[in-house]
Coordinates of C-alpha atoms in Angstrom, one line a residue:
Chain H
X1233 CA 109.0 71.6 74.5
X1234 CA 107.1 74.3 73.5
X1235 CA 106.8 77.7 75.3
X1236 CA 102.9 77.1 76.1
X1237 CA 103.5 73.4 76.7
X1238 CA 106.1 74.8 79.2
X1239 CA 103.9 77.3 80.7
X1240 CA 101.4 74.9 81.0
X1241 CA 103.9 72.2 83.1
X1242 CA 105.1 74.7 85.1
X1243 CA 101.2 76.3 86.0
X1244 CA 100.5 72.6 87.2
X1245 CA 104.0 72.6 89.2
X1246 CA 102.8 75.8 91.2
X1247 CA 99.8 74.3 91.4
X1248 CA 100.9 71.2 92.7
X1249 CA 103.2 73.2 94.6
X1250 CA 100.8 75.3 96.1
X1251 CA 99.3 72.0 97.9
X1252 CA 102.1 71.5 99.7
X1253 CA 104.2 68.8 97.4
X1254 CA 107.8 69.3 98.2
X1255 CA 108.7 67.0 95.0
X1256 CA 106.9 70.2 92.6
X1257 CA 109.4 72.8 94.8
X1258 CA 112.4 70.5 93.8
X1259 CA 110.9 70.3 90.0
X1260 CA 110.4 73.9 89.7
X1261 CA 113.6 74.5 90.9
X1262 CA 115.4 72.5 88.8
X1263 CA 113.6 73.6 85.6
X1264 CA 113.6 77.5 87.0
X1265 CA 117.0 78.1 89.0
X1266 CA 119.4 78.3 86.2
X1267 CA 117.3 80.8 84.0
X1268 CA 117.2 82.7 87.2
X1269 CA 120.5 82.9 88.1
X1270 CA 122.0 83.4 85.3
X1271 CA 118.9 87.0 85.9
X1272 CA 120.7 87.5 88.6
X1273 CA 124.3 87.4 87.8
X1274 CA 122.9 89.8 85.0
X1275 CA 121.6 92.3 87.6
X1276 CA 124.6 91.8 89.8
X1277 CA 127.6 90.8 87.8
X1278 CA 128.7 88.7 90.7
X1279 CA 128.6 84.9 90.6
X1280 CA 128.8 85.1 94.7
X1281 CA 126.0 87.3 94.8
X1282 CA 123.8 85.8 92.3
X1283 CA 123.7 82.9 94.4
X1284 CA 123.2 84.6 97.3
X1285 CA 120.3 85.7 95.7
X1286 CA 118.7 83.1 94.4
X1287 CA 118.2 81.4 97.7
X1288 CA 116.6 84.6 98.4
X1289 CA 114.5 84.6 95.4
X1290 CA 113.1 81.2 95.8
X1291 CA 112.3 81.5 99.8
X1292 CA 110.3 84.6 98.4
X1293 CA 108.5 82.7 96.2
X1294 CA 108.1 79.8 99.0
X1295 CA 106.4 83.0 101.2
X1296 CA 104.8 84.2 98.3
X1297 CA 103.5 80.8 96.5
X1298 CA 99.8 82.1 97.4
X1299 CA 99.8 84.8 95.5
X1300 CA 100.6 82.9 92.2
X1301 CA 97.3 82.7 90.3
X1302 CA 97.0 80.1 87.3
X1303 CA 97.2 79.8 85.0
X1304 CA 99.1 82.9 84.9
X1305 CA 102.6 81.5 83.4
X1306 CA 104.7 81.2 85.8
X1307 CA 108.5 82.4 84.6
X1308 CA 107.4 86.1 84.6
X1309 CA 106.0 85.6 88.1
X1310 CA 109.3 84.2 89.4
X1311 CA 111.6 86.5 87.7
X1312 CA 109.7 89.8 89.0
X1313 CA 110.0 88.3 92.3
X1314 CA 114.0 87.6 91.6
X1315 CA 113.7 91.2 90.1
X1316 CA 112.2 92.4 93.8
X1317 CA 114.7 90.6 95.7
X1318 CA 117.6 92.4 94.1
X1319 CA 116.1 95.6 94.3
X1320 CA 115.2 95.5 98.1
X1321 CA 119.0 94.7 98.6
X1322 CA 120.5 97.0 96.6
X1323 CA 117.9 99.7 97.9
X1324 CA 118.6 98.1 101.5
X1325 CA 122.6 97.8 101.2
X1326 CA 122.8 100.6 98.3
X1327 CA 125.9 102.5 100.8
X1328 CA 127.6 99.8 101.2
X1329 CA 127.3 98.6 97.9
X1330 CA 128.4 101.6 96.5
X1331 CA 131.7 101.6 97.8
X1332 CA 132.0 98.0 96.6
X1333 CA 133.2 97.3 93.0
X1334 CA 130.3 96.0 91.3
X1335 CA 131.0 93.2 89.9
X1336 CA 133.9 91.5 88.2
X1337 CA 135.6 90.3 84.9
X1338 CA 134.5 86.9 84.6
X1339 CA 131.0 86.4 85.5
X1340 CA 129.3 84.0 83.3
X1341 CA 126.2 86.1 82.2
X1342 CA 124.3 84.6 79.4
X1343 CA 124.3 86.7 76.2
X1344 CA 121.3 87.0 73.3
X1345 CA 121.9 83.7 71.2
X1346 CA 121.1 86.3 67.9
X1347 CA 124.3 88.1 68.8
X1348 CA 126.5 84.8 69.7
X1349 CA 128.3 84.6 66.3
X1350 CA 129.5 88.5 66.5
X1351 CA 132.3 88.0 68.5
X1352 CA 133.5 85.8 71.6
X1353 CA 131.8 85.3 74.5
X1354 CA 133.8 87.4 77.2
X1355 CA 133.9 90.5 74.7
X1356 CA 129.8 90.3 74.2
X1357 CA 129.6 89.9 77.9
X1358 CA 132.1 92.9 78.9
X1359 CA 129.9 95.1 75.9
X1360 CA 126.4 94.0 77.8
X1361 CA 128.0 95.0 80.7
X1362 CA 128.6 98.6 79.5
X1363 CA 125.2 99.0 78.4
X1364 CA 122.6 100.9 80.0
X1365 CA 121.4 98.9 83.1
X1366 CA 117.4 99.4 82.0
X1367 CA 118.4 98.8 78.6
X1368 CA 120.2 95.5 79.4
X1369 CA 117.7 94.3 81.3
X1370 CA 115.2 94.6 78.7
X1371 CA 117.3 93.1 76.0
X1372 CA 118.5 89.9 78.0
X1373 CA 114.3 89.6 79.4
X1374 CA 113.4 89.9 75.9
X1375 CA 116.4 87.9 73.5
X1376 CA 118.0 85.4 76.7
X1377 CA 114.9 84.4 78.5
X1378 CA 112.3 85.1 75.2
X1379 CA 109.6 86.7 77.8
X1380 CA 107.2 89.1 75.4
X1381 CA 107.3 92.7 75.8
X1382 CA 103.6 92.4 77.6
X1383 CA 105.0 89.9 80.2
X1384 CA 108.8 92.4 80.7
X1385 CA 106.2 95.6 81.0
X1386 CA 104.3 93.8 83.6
X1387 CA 107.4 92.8 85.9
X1388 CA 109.3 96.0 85.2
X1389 CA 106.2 98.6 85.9
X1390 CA 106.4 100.2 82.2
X1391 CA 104.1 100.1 79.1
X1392 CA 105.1 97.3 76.5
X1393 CA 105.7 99.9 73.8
X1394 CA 108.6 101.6 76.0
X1395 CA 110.0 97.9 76.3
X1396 CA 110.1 97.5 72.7
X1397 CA 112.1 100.6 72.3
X1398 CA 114.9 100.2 74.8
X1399 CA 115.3 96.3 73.2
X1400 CA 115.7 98.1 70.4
X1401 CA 117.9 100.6 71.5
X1402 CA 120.3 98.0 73.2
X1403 CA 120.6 95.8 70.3
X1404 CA 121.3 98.7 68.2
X1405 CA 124.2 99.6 70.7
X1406 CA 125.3 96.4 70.4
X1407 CA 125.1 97.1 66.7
X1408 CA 127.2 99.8 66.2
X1409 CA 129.8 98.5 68.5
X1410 CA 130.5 95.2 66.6
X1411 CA 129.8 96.8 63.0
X1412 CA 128.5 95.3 60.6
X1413 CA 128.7 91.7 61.3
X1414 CA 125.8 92.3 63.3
X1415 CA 123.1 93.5 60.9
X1416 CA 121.3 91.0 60.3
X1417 CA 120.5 90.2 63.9
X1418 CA 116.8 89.9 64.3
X1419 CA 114.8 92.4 67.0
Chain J
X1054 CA 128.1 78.7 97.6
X1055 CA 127.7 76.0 95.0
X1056 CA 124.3 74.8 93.3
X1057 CA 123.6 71.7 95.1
X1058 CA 124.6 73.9 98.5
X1059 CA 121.6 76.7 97.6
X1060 CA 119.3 73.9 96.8
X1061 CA 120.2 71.9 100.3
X1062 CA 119.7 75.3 102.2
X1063 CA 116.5 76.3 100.5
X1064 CA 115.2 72.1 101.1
X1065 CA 116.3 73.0 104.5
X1066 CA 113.7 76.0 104.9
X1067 CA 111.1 75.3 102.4
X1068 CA 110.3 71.9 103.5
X1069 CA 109.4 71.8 107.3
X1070 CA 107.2 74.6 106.2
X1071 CA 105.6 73.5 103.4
X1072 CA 101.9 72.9 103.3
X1073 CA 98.5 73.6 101.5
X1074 CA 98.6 77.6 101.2
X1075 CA 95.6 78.6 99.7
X1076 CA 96.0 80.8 96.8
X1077 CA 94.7 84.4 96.9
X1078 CA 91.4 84.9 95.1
X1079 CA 91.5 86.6 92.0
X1080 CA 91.7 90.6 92.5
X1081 CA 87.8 91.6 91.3
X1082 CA 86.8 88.7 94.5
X1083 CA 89.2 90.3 96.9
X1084 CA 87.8 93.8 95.8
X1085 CA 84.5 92.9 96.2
X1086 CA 85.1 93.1 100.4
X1087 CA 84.6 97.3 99.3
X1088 CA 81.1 96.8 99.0
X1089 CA 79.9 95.7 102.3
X1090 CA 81.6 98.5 103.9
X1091 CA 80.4 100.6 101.6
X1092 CA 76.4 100.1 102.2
X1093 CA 77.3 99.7 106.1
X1094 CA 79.1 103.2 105.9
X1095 CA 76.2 105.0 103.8
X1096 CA 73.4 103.0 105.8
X1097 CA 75.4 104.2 109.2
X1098 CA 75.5 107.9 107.5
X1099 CA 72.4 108.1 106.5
X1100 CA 70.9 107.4 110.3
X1101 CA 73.3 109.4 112.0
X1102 CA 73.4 112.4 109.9
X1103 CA 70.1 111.9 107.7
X1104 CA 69.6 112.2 103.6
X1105 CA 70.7 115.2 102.0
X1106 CA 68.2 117.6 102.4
X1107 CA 67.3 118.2 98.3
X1108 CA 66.8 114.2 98.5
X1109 CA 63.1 114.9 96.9
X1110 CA 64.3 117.4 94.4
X1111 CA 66.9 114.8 93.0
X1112 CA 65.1 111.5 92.4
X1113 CA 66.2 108.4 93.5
X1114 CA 68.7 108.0 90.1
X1115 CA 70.5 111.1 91.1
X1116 CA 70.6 110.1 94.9
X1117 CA 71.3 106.5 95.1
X1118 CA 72.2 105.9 91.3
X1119 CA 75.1 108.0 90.6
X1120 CA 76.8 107.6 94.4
X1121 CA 76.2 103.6 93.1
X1122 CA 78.6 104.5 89.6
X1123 CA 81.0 106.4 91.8
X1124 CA 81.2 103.1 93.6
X1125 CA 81.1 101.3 90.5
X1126 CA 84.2 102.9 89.5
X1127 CA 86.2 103.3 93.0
X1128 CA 85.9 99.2 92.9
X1129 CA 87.7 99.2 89.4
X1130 CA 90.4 101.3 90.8
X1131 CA 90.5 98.9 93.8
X1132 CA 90.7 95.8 91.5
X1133 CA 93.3 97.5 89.8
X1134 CA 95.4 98.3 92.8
X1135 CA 95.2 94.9 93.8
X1136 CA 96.1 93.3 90.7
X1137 CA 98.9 95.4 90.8
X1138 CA 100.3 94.3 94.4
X1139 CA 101.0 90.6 92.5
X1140 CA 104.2 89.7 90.8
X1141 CA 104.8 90.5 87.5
X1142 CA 101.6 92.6 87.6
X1143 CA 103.1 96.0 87.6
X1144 CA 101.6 98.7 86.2
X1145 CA 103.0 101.6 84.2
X1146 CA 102.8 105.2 85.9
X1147 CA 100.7 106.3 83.0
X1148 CA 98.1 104.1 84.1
X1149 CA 98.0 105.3 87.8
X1150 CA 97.8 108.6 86.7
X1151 CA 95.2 107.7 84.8
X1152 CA 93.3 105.6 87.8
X1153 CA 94.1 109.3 89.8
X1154 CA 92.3 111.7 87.2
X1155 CA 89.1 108.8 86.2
X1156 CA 88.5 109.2 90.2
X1157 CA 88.5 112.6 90.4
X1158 CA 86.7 113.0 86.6
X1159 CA 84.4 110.4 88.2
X1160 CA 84.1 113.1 91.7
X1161 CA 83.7 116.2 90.2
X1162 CA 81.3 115.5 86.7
X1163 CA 79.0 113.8 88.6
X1164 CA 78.9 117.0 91.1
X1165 CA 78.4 119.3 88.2
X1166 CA 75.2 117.2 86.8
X1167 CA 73.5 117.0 90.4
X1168 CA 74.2 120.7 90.4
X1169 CA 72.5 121.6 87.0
X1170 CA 69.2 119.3 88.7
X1171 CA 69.6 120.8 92.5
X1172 CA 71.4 123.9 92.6
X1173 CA 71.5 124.0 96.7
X1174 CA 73.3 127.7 97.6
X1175 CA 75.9 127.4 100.3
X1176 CA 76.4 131.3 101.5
X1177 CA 80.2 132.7 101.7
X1178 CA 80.5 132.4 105.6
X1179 CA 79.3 128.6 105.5
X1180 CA 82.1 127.6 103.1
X1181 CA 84.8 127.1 105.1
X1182 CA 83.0 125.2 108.4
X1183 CA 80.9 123.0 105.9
X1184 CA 84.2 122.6 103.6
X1185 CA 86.3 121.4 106.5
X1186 CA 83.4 119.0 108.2
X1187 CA 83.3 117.5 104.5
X1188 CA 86.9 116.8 104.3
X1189 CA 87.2 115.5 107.4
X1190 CA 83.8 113.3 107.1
X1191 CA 85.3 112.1 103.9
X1192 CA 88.6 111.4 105.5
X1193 CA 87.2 109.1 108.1
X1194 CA 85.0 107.5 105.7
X1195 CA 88.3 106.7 102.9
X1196 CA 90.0 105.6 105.6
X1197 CA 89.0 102.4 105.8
X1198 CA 89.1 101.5 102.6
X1199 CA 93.0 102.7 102.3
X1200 CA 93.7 100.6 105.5
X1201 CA 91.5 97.2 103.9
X1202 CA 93.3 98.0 100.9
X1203 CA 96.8 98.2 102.0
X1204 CA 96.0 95.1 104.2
X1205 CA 95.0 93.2 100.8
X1206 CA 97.6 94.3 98.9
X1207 CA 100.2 92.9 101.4
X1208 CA 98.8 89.6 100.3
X1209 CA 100.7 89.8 97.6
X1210 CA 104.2 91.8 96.7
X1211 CA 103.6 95.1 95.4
X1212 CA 107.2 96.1 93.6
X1213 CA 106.1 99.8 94.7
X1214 CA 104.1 100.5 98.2
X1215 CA 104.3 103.9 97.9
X1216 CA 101.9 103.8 94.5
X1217 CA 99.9 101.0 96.0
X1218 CA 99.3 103.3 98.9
X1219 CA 98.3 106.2 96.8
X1220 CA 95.8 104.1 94.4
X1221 CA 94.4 102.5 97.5
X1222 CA 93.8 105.9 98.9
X1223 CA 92.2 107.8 95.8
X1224 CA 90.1 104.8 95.6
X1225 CA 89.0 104.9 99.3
X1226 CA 88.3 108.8 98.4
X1227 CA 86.0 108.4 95.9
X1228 CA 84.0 105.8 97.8
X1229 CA 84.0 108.1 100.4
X1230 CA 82.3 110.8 97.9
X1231 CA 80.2 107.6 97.1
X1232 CA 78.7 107.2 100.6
X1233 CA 79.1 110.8 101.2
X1234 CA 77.0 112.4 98.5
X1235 CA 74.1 110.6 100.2
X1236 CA 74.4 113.3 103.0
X1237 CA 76.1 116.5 101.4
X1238 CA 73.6 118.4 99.6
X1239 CA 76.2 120.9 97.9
X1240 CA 77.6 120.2 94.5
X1241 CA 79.0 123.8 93.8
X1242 CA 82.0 123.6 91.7
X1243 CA 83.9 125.7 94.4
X1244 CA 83.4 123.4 97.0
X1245 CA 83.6 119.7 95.6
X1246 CA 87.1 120.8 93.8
X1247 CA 88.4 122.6 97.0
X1248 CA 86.8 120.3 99.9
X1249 CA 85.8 117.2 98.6
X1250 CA 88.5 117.0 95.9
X1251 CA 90.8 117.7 98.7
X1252 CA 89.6 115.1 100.6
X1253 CA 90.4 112.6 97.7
X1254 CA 94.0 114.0 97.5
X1255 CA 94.7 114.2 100.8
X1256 CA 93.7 110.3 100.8
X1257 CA 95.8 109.8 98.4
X1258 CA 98.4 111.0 99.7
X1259 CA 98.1 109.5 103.0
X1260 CA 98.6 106.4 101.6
X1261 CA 101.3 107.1 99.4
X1262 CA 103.0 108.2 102.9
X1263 CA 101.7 104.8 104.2
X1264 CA 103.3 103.2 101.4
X1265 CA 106.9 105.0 101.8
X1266 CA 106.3 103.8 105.6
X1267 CA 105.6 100.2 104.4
X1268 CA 108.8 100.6 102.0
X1269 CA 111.1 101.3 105.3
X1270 CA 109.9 98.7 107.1
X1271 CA 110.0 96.2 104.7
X1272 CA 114.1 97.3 104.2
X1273 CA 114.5 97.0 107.7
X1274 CA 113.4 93.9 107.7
X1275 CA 115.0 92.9 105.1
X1276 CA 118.3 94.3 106.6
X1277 CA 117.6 92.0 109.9
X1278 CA 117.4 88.9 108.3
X1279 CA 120.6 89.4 105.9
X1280 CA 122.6 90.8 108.8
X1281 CA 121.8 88.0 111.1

């Protein structure tokens, strides 16, 4: 399926959705919950958490399901909503949190399929993990979930250009610390 | 919590409440509700306080026409604002800045050209009782529109309240010039920057102070339901 055939699909889902089918909720769900948790356990670097807040990410978009527009795609929609959710609890719980250890060896978090072949999975995931967070976010929105840098600059509140150049500056990171090998990853 | 277990307790919520909800009209339509209360606060201004007194000197362009472009513009900013309350619609700081100084370019050019056509004097002891009067007219006038437009922008989920709060309040300030350059005949440099300008900023900032407000309640809230 292609990306506008998918945006397309899940426009009519919302909209479907928005007229009170429970059976578009379930469909939208299943086709949207594992892209967004595996943005959460990104954000959070906590499986337990991540869960947490995906229920709490999709009963925001259940309150919010009005203000979706179509045929605005939907996936930068939902993930700036997932992207509010964590933000109001860290900003909510940011004490507490801080005497926490944030997150934990172990945490499946997806990595950029370009850089898969550098090294193994649990050494690319510890090196995005020592990244920049604003950086990291940009490089998984852009290379994981393949959102342009027009769609990351409108859920993140910057201007596409700035996107471009903290991509670039996290897959130059991840650059330098593998070597070599990764040079011909693509931007 | 396991993924079938998420998906049972979200079924659990979602679907006794689920139901046809609308979907919010598209920003420009929502920001249109600026212009009734525009013409109703100017029509209301204008038979309380009468027309500015060089009314005949301007012209009807220079009376009804620019206060008409400032509105023009002050409904851009509002769209804008409101586009920016949705998800995924956020906009870069440069380009609230840049809403901040077009409404206060907007404010202060077109005082300088009704200046160069109707040059009314306003004598050094008049400055500040007719500056403050201004400001607060002004105030009471932007109001409003800050309140309407915090109110619509709570329709959707604005990732920042605090710069939702300011963009609806410049906006509410320059519709307030708007209507208010209807009664005010004085378009010195000295007192649009200082009173009127003022007025605008002061707008502003009472809704970026709205906004922070709005940001600590929404926490709480959000601290109720995950502590429960």
């Amino acid at each position: 399926m292609t990306d506008v055939t998918a945006d397309a699909e899940l426009s009519a889902l919302m909209v479907s959705y928005q007229e009170g089918q429970f059976s578009a909720f379930t469909e939208l769900y299943q086709l949207l919950a594992p892209k967004v948790r595996g943005y959460l356990r990104s954000l959070t670097w906590s499986q337990e958490q991540a869960d947490d807040l995906l229920q709490e990410t999709f009963l925001q978009v259940h309150r919010s399901r009005d203000s979706y527009l179509p045929p605005r795609p939907v996936r930068p929609w939902i993930f700036a909503i997932a992207r509010h959710v964590f933000l109001m609890e860290r900003r909510t719980f940011a004490r507490k949190r801080s005497r926490e250890v944030l997150g934990h060896e172990g945490v499946d978090v997806p990595v950029p399929p370009e850089v898969e072949r550098l090294a193994d999975r649990l050494a690319l995931q510890k090196t995005l993990k020592e990244l920049p967070e604003d950086r990291r976010e940009l490089l998984m929105l852009h290379h994981v979930w393949g959102f342009s840098f027009q769609e990351i600059a409108g859920m993140l509140g910057i201007g596409a250009g700035a996107a471009k150049v903290r991509a670039h500056r996290a897959m130059s990171e991840l650059r330098e610390r593998f070597g070599n090998a990764a040079e011909g990853v693509d931007e | 919590m396991s993924e079938d277990k998420v998906f049972e307790a979200l079924a659990a919520e979602v679907e006794p409440d689920l139901g046809p909800s609308g979907r919010l009209r598209p920003a420009w339509q929502r920001a249109l509700t600026l212009l009734p209360y525009a013409l109703f606060a100017v029509a209301g201004l204008v038979l309380v306080l009468g027309v500015r007194k060089d009314a005949a000197a301007l012209g009807p362009w220079w009376l009804w026409g620019v206060g008409a472009l400032q509105l023009a513009v002050s409904f851009a900013v509002f769209r804008f604002m409101l586009n920016e309350s949705l998800p995924g619609q956020t906009s870069r700081p440069r380009s609230w800045l840049a809403a901040t100084a077009l409404v206060l370019a907007a404010q202060i050019s077109a005082a300088r050209f009704t200046y160069d056509r109707s040059p009314v004097p306003l004598g050094g002891d008049e400055r500040l009782p007719f500056g403050t009067a201004c400001m607060g007219l002004m105030t009471v006038i932007g109001v409003p529109v800050l309140l309407l437009g915090m109110f619509l922008a709570s329709r959707g989920l604005p990732a920042r309240p605090r710069v939702t709060g300011l963009i609806a309040g410049v906006a509410g300030g320059l519709a307030a010039e708007a209507v208010y350059r209807a009664h005010c005949p004085y378009s010195d440099a000295m007192h649009i920057v200082v009173w009127h300008s003022g007025a605008v900023v002061f707008l502003g900032a009472l809704g970026f102070f709205a906004g922070a407000v709005w940001s600590m309640r929404d926490r709480e809230r959000w601290r109720n339901r995950r502590t429960r």
